[in-house]
Structures are given as C-alpha cells and as structure tokens.
CSV table of C-alpha atoms in Angstrom, one decimal:
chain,number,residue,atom,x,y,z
C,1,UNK,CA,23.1,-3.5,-8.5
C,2,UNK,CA,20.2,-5.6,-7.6
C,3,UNK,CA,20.3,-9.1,-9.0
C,4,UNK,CA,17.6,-10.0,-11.6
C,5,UNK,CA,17.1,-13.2,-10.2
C,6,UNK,CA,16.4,-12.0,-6.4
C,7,UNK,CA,12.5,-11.0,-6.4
C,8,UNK,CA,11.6,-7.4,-5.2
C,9,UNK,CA,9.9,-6.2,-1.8
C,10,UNK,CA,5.6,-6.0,-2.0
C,11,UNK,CA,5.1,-3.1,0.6
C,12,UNK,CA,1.6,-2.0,1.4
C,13,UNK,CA,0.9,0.9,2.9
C,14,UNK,CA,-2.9,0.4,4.1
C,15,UNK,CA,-5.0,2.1,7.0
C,16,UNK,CA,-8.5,4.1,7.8
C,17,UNK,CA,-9.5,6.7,5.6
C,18,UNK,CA,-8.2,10.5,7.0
C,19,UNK,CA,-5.0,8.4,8.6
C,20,UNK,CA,-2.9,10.2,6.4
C,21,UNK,CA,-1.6,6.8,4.2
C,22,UNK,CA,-1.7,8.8,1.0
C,23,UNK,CA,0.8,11.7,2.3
C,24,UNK,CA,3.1,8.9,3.8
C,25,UNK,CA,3.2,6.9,0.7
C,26,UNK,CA,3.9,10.3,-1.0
C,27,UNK,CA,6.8,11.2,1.4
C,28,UNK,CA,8.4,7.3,1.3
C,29,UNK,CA,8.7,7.4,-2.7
C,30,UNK,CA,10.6,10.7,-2.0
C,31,UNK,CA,12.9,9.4,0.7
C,32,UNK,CA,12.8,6.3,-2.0
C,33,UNK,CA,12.8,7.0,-5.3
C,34,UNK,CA,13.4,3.9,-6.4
C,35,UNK,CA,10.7,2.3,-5.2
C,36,UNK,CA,8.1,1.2,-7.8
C,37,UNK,CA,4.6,2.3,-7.5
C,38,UNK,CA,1.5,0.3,-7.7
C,39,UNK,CA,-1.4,2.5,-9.6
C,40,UNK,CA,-4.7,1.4,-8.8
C,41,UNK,CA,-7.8,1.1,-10.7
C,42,UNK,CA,-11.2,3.2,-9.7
C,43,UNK,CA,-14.2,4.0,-10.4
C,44,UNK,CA,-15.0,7.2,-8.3
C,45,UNK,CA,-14.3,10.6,-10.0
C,46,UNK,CA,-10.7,12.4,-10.0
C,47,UNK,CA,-10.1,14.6,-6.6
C,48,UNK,CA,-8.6,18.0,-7.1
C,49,UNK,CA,-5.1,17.7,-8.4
C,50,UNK,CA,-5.4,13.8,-9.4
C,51,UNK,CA,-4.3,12.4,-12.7
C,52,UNK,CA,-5.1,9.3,-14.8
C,53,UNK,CA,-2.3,7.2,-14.7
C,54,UNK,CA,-0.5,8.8,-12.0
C,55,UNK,CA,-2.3,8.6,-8.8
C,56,UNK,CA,-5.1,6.2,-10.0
C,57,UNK,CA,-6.6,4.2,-13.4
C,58,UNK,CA,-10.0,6.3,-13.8
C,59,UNK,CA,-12.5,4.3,-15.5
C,60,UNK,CA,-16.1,3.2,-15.7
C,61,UNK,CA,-18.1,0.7,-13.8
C,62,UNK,CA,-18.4,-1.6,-16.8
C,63,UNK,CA,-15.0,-1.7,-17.5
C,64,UNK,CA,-14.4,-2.4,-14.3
C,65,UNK,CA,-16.2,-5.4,-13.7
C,66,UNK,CA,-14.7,-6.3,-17.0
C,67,UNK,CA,-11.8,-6.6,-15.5
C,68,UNK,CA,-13.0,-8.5,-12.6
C,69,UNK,CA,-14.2,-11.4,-15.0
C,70,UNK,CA,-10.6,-11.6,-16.9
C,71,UNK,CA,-9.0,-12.0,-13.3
C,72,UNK,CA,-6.9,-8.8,-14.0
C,73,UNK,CA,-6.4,-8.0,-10.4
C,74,UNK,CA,-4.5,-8.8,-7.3
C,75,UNK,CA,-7.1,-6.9,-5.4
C,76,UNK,CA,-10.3,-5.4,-5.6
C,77,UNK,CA,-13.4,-3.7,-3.3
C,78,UNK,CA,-16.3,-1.6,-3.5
C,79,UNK,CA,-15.5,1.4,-0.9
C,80,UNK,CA,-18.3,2.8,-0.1
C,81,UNK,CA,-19.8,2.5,-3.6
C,82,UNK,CA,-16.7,2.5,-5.6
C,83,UNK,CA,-14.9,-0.2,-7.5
C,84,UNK,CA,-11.4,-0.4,-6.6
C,85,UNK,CA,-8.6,-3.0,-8.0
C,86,UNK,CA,-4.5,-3.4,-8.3
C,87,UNK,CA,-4.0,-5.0,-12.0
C,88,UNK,CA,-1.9,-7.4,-11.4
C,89,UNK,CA,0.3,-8.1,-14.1
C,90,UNK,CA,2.8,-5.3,-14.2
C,91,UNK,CA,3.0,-5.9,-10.5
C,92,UNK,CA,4.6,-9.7,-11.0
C,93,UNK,CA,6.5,-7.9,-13.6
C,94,UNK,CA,7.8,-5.6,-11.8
C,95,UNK,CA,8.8,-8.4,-8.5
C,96,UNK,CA,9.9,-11.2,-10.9
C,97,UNK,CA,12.6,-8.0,-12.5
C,98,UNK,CA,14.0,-7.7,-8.7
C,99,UNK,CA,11.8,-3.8,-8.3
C,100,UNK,CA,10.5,-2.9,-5.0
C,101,UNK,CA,7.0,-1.9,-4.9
C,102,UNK,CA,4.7,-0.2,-2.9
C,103,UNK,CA,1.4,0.4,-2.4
C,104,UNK,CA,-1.1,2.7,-0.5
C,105,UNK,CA,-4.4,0.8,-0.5
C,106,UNK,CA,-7.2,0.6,2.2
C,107,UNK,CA,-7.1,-2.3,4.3
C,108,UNK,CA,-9.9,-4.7,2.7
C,109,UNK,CA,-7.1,-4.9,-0.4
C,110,UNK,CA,-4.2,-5.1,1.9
C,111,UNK,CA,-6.1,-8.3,3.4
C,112,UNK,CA,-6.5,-9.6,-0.4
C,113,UNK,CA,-2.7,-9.1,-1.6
C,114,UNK,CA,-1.7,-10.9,1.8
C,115,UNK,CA,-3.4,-14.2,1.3
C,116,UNK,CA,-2.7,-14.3,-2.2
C,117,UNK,CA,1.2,-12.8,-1.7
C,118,UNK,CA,2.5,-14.2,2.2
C,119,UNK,CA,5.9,-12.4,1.3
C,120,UNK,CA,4.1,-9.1,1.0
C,121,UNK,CA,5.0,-6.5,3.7
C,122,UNK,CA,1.9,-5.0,5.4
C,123,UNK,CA,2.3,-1.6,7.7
C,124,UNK,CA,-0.8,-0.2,9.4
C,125,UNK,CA,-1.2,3.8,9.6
C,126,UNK,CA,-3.5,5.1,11.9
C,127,UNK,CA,-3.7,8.7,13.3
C,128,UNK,CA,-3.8,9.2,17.7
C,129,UNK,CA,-6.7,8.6,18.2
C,130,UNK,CA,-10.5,8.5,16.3
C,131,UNK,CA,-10.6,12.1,17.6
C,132,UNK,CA,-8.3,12.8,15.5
C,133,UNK,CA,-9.1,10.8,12.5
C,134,UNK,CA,-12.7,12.6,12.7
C,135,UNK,CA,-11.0,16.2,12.5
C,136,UNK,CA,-9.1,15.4,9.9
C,137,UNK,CA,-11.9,13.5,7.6
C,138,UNK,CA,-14.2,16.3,8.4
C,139,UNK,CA,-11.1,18.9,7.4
C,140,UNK,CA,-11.0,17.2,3.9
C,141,UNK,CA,-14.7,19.2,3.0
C,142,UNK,CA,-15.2,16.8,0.3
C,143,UNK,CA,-17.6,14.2,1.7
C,144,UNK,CA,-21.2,14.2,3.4
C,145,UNK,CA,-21.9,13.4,7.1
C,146,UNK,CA,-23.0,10.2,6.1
C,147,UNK,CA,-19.8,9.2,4.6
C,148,UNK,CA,-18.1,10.0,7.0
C,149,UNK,CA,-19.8,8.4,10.0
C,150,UNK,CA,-19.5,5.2,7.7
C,151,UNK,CA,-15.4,5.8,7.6
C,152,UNK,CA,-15.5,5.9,11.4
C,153,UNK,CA,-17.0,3.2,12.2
C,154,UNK,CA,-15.1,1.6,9.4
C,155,UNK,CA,-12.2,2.4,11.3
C,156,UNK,CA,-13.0,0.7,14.1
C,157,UNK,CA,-13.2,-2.3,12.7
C,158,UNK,CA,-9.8,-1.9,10.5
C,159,UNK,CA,-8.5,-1.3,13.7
C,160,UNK,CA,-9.2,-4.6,15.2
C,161,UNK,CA,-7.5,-6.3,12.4
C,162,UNK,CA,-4.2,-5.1,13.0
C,163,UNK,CA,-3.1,-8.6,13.6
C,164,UNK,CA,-3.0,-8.8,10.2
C,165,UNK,CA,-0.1,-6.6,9.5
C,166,UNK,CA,3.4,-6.7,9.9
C,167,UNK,CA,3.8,-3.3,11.3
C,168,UNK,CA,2.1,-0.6,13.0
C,169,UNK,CA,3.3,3.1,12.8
C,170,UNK,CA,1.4,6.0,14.6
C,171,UNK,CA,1.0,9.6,12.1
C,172,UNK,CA,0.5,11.9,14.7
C,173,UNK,CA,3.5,14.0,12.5
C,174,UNK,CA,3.2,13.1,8.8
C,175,UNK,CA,7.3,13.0,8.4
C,176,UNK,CA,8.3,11.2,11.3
C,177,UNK,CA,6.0,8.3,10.3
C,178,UNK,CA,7.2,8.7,6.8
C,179,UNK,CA,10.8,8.0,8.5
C,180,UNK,CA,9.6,5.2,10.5
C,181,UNK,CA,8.1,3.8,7.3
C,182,UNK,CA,11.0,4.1,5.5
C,183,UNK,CA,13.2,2.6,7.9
C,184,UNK,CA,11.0,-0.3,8.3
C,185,UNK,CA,11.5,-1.1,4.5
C,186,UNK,CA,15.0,-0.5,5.1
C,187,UNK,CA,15.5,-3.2,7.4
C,188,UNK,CA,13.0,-5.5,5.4
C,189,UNK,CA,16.0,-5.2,2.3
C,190,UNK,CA,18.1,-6.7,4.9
C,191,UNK,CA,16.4,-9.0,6.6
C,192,UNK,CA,18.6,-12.0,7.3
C,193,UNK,CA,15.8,-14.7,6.8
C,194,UNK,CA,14.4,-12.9,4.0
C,195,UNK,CA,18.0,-12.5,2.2
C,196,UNK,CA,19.9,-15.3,3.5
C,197,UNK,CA,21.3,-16.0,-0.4
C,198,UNK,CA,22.2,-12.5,-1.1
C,199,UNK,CA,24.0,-12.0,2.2
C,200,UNK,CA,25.8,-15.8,1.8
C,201,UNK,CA,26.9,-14.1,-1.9
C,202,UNK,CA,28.3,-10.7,0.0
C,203,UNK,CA,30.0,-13.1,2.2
C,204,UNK,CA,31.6,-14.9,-0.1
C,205,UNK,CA,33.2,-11.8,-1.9
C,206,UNK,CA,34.0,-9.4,0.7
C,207,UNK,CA,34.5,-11.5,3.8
C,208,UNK,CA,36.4,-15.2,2.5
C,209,UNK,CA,40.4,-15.5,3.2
C-alpha cells in the first residue's frame, strides 16, 4: 500500500504527431491500471470514437481562454490553431494523495510541465524514421496536406529537443514500445535516489536483526 505521504510519479508521454504516443499511452494504462490519467482540455472538435471527459475536456475558445486568465493549467498551447491545456488542480491532487499519473501530451506541454514540475518524468516517442511518421499521418485521412506538411516539419524540430527528455523509446511496433515504456516507469517507482526514504523504511522492516 502506497504511503499517503510519499508523492506520486508525473509521467509524460509526449512526441510528433503520427508517432503513435496516443496508442502507447493506451496500451501503458492497460499494462498499468493503476496509473492515473491526466485529461486534457481542447478546443478542436471530437475525433471518431472520442468522449468528453474521457479522452479530452471539449470546450469553446472562450472558455478556454477563461481558463488561461484563472491560471487553471499546468500547461497550455495552440496546435496548429487549437487551444490545448492540463487543469492543474486535480493533478496536485492526485500527486500530493501518493497516485501515479500519466500523460500523453505533445511536446510544447511536455516542455511547460517540466520547468514548472523538475520531478516530472519525460519519455520521447518517435516512429523510424520521418518516412515513416509521413505514412502514418497521411494513413490517418483526417487532415489536409497543409496540416500535415506543418506536423513534419514540426517534427523536426521536436526532434532536436530531445535533450529535454528523460527517455527516448523508438515505436517501430506499438507493443514493444508500450513495454519499454512501462518498464521505464517501473524502474522510476524504484529509483534509489528518487525513493531513498521508502527503501530506508523497507529496510528497516524486512532486513534489521
């Protein structure tokens, strides 16, 4: 039993668009299920198969930016013309109750929750190659050429600021990576630097004469 006074894990999952971060973060809460997710707020309309309050917080433009001037978020950014953002509150919530949890962002929010959380735990998806991250934006059939030449070279550039994150995991097979991610968080729960009081405790009980 996790103790209440031991902070959780903030794990973001964050990459290009068409790397395949949303299917990995699906995958890790299976392998995880008791890993908290963090439900984001947008403006852009519902995909196929999307629902308010489960995969995303649909709402307008106005309320958005209402909730930009009541510093409601740990992150926000306009994506290609839609307002995104993380309210921030049930997150601290959930840390400050000892609850892991993870999020799938893009990497302009991943930058934000860093500087303003150091302990968070960022790990960088990206497909092959940009080959590959091409084929599989244009296999999506939901977005114009002009969209997607913007991801690409988007891409490029999220690329270059890998330096940013902690990790680094390759999706050329959707559950392997999900494996790899899942391990990584894994060994993040049992980080000796990270947990040096809870291991000290486990010590103590199981291991003293």
């Amino acid at each position: 039993m996790k103790d209440k006074k031991e902070k959780g894990l903030l794990i973001v999952i964050s990459g290009p668009s068409g790397a395949g971060k949303g299917t990995i973060y699906g995958k890790v809460r299976q392998k995880m299920p008791d890993l908290k997710p963090s439900i984001s707020v947008t403006t852009r309309a519902p995909r196929p198969g999307e629902q308010d309050g489960v995969h995303y917080y649909f709402r307008t433009v106005e309320e958005h930016k209402r909730m930009q001037a009541n510093d409601e978020f740990l992150e926000w950014a306009d994506v290609y013309g839609n307002l995104y953002g993380t309210p921030k509150a049930p997150v601290f919530a959930m840390l400050e109750a000892g609850e892991d949890v993870l999020f799938e962002i893009d990497v302009q929010g991943a930058k934000q929750i860093k500087e303003k959380y150091p302990d968070s735990i960022l790990i960088f998806i990206m497909t092959p190659s940009f080959a590959e991250l091409e084929k599989r934006l244009r296999g999506r059939g939901t977005e114009k050429e002009e969209i997607i030449q913007k991801r690409l070279g988007s891409a490029r550039g999220e690329v270059a600021q890998y330096k940013l994150f902690d990790y680094f995991v390759t999706n050329d097979n959707a559950d392997e990576a999900a494996e790899r991610v899942a391990g990584i968080i894994a060994a993040e729960k049992y980080n000796i630097m990270s947990n040096e009081q809870k291991i000290q405790q486990l010590l103590a009980e199981r291991y003293s004469d």
